[in-house]
Structures are given as C-alpha cells and as structure tokens.
Coordinates of N, CA, C and O in Angstrom, one line a residue:
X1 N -13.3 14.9 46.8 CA -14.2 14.6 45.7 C -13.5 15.2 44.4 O -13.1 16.3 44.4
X2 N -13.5 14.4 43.4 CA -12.8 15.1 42.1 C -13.5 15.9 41.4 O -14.7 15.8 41.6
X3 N -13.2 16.9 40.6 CA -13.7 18.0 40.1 C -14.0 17.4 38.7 O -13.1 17.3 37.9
X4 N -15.5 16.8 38.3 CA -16.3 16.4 37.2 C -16.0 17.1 36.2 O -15.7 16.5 35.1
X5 N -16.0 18.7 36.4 CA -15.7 19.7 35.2 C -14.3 18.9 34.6 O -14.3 18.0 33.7
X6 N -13.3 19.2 35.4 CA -12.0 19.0 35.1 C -11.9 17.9 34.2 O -11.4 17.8 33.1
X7 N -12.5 17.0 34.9 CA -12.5 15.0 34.2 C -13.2 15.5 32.8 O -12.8 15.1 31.6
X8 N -14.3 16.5 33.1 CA -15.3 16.1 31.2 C -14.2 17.2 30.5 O -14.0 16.6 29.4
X9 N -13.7 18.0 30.5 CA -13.0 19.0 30.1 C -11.8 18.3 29.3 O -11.7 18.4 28.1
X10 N -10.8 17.3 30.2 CA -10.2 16.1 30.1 C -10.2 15.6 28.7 O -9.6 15.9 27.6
X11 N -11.3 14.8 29.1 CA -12.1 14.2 28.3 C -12.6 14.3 26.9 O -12.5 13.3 26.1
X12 N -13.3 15.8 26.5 CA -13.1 16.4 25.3 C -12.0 16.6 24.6 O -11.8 16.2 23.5
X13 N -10.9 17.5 25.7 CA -9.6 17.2 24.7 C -9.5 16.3 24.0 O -9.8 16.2 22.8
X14 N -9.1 15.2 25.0 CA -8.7 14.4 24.2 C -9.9 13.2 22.8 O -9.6 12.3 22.0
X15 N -10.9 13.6 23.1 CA -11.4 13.3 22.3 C -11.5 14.6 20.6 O -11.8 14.3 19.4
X16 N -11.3 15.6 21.1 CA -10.9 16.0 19.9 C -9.4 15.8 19.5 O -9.1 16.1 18.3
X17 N -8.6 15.6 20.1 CA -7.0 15.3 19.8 C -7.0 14.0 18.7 O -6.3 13.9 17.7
X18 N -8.2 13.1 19.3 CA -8.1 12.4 18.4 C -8.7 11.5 17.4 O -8.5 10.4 16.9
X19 N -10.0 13.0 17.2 CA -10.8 13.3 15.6 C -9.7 13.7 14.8 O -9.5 13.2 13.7
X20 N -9.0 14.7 15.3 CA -7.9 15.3 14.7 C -6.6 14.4 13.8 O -5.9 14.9 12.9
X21 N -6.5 13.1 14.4 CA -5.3 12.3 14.6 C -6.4 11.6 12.8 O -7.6 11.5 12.5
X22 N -5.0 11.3 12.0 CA -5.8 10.7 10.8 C -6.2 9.5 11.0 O -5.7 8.9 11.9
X23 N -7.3 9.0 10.3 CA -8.4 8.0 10.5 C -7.5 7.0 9.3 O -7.1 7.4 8.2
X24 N -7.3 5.4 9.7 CA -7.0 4.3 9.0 C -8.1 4.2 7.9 O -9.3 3.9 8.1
X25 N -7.6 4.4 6.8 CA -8.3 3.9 5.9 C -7.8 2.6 5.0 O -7.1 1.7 5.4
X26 N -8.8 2.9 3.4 CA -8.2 1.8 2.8 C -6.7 2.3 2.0 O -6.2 1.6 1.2
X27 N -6.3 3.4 2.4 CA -5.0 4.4 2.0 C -4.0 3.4 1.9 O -3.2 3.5 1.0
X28 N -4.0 2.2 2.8 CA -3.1 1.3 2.8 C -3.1 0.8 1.7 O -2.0 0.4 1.5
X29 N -3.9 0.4 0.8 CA -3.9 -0.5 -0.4 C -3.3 0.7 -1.6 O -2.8 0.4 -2.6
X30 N -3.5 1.3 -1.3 CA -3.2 2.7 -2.3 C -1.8 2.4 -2.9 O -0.8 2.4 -2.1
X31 N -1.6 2.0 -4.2 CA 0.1 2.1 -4.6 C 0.7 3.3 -4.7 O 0.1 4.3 -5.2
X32 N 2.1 3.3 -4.0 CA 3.0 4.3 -3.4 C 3.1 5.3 -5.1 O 3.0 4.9 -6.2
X33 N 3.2 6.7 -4.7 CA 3.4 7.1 -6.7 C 4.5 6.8 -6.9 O 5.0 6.9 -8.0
X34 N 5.5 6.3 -5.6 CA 6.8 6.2 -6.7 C 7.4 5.0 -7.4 O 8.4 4.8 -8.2
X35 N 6.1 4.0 -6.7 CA 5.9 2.8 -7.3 C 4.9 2.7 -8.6 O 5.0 1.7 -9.4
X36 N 4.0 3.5 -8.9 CA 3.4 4.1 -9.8 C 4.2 4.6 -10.9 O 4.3 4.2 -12.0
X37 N 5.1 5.8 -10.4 CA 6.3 6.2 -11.3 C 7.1 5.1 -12.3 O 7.1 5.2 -13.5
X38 N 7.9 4.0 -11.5 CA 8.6 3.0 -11.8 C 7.9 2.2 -12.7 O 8.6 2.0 -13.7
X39 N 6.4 1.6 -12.8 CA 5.9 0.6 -13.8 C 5.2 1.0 -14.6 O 4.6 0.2 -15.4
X40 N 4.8 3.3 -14.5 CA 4.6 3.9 -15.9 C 5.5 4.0 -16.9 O 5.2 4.4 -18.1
X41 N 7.0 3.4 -16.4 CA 8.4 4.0 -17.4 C 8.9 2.9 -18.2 O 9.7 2.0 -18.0
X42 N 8.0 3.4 -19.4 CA 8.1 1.9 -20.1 C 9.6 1.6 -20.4 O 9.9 0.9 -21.4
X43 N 10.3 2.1 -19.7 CA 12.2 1.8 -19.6 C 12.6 1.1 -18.6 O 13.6 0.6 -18.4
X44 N 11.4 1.3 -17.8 CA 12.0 0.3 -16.4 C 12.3 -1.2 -16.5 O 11.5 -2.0 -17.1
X45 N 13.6 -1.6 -16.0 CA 13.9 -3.1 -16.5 C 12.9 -3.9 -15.9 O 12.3 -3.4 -15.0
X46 N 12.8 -5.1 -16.3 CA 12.0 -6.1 -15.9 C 12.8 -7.2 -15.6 O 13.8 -7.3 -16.2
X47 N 12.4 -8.2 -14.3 CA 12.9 -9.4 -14.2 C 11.5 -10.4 -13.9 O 10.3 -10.1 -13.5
X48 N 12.2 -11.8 -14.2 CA 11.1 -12.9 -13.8 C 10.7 -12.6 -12.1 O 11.5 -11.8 -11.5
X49 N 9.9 -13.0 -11.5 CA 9.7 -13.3 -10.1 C 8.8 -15.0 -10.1 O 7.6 -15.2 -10.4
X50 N 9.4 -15.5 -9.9 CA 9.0 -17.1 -9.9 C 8.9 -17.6 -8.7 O 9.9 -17.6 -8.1
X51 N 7.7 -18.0 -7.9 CA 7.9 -18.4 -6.4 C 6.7 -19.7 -6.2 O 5.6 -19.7 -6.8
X52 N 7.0 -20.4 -5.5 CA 5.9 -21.6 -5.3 C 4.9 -20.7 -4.6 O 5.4 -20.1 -3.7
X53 N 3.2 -20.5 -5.0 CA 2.4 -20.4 -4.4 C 1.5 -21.4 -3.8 O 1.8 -22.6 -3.9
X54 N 0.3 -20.9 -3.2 CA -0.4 -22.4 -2.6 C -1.3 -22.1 -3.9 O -1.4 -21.0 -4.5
X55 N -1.9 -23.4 -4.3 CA -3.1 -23.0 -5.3 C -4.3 -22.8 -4.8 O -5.2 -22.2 -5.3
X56 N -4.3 -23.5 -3.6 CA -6.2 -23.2 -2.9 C -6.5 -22.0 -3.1 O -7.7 -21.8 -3.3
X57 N -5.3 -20.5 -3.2 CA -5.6 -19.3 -3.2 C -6.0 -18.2 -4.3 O -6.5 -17.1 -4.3
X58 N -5.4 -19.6 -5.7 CA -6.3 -19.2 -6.8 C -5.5 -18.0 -7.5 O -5.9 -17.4 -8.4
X59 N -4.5 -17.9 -6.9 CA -4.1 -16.4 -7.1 C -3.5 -16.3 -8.8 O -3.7 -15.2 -9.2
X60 N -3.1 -17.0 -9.6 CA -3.3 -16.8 -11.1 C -4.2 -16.6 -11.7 O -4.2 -15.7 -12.4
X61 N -5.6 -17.4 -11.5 CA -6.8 -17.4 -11.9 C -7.0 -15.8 -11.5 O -7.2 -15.1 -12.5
X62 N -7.0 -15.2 -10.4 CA -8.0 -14.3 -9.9 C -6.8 -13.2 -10.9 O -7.2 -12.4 -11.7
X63 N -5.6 -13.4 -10.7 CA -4.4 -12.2 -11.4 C -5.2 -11.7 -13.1 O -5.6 -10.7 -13.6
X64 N -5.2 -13.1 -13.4 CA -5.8 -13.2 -15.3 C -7.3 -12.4 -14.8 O -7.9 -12.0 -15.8
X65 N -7.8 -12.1 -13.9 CA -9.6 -11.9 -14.0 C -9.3 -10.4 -14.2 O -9.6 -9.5 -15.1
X66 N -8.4 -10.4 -13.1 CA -7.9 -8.6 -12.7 C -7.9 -8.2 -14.1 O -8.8 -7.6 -14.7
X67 N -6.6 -8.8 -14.5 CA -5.8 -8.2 -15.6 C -6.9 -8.1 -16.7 O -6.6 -7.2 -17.5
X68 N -8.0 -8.9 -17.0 CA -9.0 -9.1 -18.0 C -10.1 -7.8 -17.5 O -10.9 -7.5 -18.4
X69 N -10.1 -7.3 -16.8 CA -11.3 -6.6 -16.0 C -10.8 -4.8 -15.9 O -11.5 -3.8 -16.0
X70 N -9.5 -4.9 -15.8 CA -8.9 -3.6 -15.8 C -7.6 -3.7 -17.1 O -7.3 -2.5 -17.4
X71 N -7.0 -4.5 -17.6 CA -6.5 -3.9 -18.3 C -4.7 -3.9 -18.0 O -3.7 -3.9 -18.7
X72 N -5.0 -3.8 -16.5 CA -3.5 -4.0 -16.2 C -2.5 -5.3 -16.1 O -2.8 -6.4 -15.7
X73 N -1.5 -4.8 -16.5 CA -0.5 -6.2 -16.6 C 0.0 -7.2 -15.4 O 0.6 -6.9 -14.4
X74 N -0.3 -8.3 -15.9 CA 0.2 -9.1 -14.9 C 1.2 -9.0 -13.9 O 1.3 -9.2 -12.7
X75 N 1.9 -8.8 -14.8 CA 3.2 -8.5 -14.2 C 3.5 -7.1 -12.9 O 4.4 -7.0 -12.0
X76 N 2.2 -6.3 -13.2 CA 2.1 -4.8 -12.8 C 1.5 -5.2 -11.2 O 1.8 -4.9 -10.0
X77 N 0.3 -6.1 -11.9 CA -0.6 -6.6 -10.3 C -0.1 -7.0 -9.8 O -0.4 -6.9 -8.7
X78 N 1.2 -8.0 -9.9 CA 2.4 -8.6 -8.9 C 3.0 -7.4 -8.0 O 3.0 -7.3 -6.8
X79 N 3.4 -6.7 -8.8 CA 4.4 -5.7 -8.0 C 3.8 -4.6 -7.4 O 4.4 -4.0 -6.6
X80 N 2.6 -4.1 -7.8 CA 2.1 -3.3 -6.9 C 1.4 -3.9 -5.6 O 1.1 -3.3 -4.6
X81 N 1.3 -5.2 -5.8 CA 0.5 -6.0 -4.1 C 1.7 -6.1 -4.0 O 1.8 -5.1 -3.3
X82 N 2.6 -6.4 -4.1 CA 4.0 -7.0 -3.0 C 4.3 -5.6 -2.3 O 4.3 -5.4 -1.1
X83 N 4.5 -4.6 -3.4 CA 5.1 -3.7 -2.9 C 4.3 -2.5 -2.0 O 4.9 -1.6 -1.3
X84 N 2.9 -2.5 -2.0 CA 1.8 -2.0 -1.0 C 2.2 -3.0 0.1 O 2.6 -2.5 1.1
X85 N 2.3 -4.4 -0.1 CA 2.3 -4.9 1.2 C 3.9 -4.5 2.0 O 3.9 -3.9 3.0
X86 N 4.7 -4.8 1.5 CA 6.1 -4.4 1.8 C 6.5 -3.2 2.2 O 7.6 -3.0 2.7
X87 N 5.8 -2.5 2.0 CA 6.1 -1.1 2.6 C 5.0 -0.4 3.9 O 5.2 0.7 4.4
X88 N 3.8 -1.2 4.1 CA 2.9 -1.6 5.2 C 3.8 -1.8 6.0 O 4.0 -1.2 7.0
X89 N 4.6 -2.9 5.4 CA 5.2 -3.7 6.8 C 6.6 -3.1 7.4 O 7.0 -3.6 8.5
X90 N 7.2 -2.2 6.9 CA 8.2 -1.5 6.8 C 9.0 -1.5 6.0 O 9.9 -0.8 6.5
X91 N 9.3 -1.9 4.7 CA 10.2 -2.5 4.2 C 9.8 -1.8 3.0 O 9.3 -2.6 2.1
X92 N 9.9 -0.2 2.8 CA 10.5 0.4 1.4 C 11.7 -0.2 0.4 O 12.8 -0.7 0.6
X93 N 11.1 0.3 -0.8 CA 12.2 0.4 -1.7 C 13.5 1.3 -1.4 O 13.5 2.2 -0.5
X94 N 14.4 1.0 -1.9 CA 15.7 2.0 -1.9 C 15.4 2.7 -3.0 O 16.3 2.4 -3.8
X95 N 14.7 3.6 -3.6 CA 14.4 4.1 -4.7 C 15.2 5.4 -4.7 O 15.0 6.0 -3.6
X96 N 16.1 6.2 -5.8 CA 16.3 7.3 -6.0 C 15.5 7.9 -7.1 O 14.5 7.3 -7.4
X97 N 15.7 9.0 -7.6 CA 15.4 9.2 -8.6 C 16.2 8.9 -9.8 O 15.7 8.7 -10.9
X98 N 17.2 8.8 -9.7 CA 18.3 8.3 -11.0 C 17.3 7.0 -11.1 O 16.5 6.8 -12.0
X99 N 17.5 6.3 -10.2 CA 16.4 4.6 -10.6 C 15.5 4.6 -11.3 O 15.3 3.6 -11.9
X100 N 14.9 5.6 -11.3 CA 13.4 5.2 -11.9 C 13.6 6.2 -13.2 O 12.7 6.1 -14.0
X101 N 14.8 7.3 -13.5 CA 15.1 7.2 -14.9 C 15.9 6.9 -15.7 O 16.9 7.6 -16.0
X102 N 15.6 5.8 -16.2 CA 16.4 5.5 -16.7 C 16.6 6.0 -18.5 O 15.6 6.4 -19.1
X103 N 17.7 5.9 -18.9 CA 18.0 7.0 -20.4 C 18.2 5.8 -21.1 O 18.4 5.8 -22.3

C-alpha cells in the first residue's frame, strides 16, 4: 500500500514549486525598454514599412484611434506591436548599444 503522507507531501512540493515559478501575464504586451530606448531617440533613423494588409482588420482606422487617444505616433504603434510580437516569438533585435546611439 503506498504511503498517502509521502504522495500529499509530494504533492505540496510541487505545488509550491510552482506558485513560485512566474505567473503569464499581460508582461507579454509590455514594449521591450530597449525598444522603448530606440523610438525615445529622436535620432533614431526612420524607414517606410509598407506591406499589404487585410482591411476587414481595420487596422489603419483603429492605428489613427490609438494615435488620437494616446498621442503616440503612428509610426511608433507599428513598431512597438511588431516588435512585442517578434520577440514573443523568438526573434529579437540585434540591438547594441552603439545602435541606439546615435551622434
């Protein structure tokens, strides 16, 4: 017969192991600071990014609401969702610090 103590004993561990373990939040949406860094420095170069979207998704319309609502630039709300999403997915910047000062 197995030893119940043993199993609940078990069992606690690991459930405190993994109270302990950090909890998924909305952290993911959070822009990276060194992507923060890069579109505070009003020296950072700019390029176009031009790409066919779908329109059912509205996503100009909703960009202009943003940008009307907070103040931030269009241009800014592009690159901080790409780049939240792109680094979710694995796929950091190559960022040094020389890059993001630029003289």
């Amino acid at each position: 017969m197995p030893d119940h103590s043993l199993y609940a004993r078990r069992l606690r561990e690991i459930a405190d192991a993994l109270d302990a373990e950090p909890q998924q939040t909305d952290d993911v949406l959070m822009p990276h600071p060194d992507t923060l860094d890069v579109i505070s420095n009003r020296h950072t170069k700019r390029g176009q990014f031009n790409h066919a979207i779908p329109e059912a998704l509205q996503l100009q319309r909703r960009i202009r609401r943003y940008n009307a609502d907070t103040g931030v630039p269009h241009g800014d709300i592009v690159a901080l969702a790409l780049d939240t999403w792109l680094r979710a997915k694995g796929y950091p910047p190559d960022l040094t610090p020389r890059e993001t000062d630029v003289s």
